[in-house]
Coordinates of C-alpha atoms in Angstrom, one line a residue:
X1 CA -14.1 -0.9 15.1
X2 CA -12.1 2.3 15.2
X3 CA -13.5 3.0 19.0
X4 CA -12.3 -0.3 19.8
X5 CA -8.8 1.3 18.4
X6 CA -8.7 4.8 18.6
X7 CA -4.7 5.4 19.1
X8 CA -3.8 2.8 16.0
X9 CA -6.6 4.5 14.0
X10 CA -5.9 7.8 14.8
X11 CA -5.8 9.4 11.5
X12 CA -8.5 10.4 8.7
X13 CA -6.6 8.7 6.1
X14 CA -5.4 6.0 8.1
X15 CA -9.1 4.8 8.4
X16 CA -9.6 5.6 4.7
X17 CA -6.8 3.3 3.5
X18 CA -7.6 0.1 5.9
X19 CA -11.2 0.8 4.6
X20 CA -9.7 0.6 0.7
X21 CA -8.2 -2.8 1.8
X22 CA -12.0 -4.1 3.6
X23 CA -13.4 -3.2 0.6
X24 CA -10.8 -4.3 -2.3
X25 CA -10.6 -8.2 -0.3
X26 CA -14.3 -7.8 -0.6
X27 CA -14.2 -7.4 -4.5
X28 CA -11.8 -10.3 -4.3
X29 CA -13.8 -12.2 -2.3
X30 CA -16.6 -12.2 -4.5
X31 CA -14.7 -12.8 -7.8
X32 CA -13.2 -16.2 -6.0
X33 CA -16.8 -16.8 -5.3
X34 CA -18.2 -16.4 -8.9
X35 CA -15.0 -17.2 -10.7
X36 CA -12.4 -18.9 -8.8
X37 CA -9.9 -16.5 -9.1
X38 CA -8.8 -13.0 -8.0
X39 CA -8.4 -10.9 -11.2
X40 CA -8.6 -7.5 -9.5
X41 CA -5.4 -8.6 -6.9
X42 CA -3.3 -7.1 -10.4
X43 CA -4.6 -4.1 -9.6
X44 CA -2.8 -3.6 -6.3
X45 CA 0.5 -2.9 -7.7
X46 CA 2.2 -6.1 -5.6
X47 CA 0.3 -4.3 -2.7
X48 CA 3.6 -1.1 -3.0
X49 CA 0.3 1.0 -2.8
X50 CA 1.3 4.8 -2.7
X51 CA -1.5 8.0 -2.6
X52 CA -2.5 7.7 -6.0
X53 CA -3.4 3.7 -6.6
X54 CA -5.7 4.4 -3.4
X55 CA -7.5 6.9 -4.9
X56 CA -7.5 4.9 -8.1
X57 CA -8.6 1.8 -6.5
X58 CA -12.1 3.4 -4.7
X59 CA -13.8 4.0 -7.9
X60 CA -12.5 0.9 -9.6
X61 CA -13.4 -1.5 -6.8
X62 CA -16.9 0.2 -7.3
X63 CA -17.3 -0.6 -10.5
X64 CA -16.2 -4.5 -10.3
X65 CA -19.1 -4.7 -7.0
X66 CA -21.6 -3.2 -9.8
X67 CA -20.5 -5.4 -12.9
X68 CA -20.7 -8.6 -10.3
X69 CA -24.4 -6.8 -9.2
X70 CA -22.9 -7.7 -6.0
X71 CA -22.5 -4.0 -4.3
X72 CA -23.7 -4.7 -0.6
X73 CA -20.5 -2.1 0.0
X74 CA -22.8 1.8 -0.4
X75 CA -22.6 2.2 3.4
X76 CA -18.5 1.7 3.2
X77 CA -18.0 3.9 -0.1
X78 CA -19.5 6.6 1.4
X79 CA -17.7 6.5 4.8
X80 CA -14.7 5.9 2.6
X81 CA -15.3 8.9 0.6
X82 CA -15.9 10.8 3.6
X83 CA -12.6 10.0 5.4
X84 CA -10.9 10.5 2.3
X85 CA -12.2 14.4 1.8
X86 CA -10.9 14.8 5.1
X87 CA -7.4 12.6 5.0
X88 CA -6.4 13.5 2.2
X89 CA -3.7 16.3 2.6
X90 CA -2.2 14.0 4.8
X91 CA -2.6 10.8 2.8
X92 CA -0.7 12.5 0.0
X93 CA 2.9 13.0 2.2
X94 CA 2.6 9.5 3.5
X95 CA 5.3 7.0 2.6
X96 CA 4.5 3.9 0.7
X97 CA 5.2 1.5 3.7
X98 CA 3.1 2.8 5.8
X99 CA -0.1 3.3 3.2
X100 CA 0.8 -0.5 2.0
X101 CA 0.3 -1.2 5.8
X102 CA -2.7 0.2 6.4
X103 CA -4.5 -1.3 3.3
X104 CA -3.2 -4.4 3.8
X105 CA -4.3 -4.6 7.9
X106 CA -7.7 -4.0 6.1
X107 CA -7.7 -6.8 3.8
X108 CA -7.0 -9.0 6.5
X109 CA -9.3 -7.5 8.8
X110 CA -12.1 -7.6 6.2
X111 CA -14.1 -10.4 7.7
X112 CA -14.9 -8.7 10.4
X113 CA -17.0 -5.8 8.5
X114 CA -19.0 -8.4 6.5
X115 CA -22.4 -8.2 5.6
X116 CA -24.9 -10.9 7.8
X117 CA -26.6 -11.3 4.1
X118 CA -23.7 -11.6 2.2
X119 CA -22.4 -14.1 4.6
X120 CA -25.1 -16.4 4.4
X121 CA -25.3 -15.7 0.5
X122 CA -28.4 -14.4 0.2
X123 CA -29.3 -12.0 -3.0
X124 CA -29.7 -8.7 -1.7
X125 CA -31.4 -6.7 -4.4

């Protein structure tokens, strides 16, 4: 996806952030699945997202895929911990439009980095 984009994508942290917001919709996704609601959309702070709630929201999305046993995600975590290592001194001087942005372009884009599995609903374990 981010060869597809390179001059939109051209940023460490920028990739890091859109790949928060894949992988918060995917929590989301799955709660609407089980539960028919989104209780972990309160944790996005009315998507004003600035440094810190990003770095928050990696561990706690984590942690909602493991309590749902539903944590297809190890492959994204990693390359999201990754590009974060490497984003992060400029993540932290970026304004809170433009991290919003990025997070949000990934839940909407989320679709697109789907599991074949998890799309047809099988039980990975």
């Amino acid at each position: 996806y981010f060869v597809k984009h390179p001059d939109f994508y051209n940023a460490d942290w920028k990739k890091a952030v859109f790949l928060t917001g894949v992988l918060a919709q995917n929590v989301m996704d799955i709660q609407y699945k089980e539960r028919k609601a989104t209780p972990f959309r309160s944790r996005l702070s009315g998507l004003k997202l600035d440094h810190r709630t990003i770095k928050r929201l990696l561990p706690e999305s984590i942690e909602k895929l493991e309590q749902y046993k539903q944590n297809y995600y190890r492959d994204l975590e990693e390359v999201i911990s990754t590009l974060m290592v490497s984003g992060e001194p400029e993540l932290i001087v970026q304004s809170v439009d433009e991290i919003s942005f990025y997070f949000a372009m990934g839940m909407n884009l989320n679709k697109q980095f789907k599991l074949i599995k998890e799309t047809k609903g099988e039980n990975n374990e």
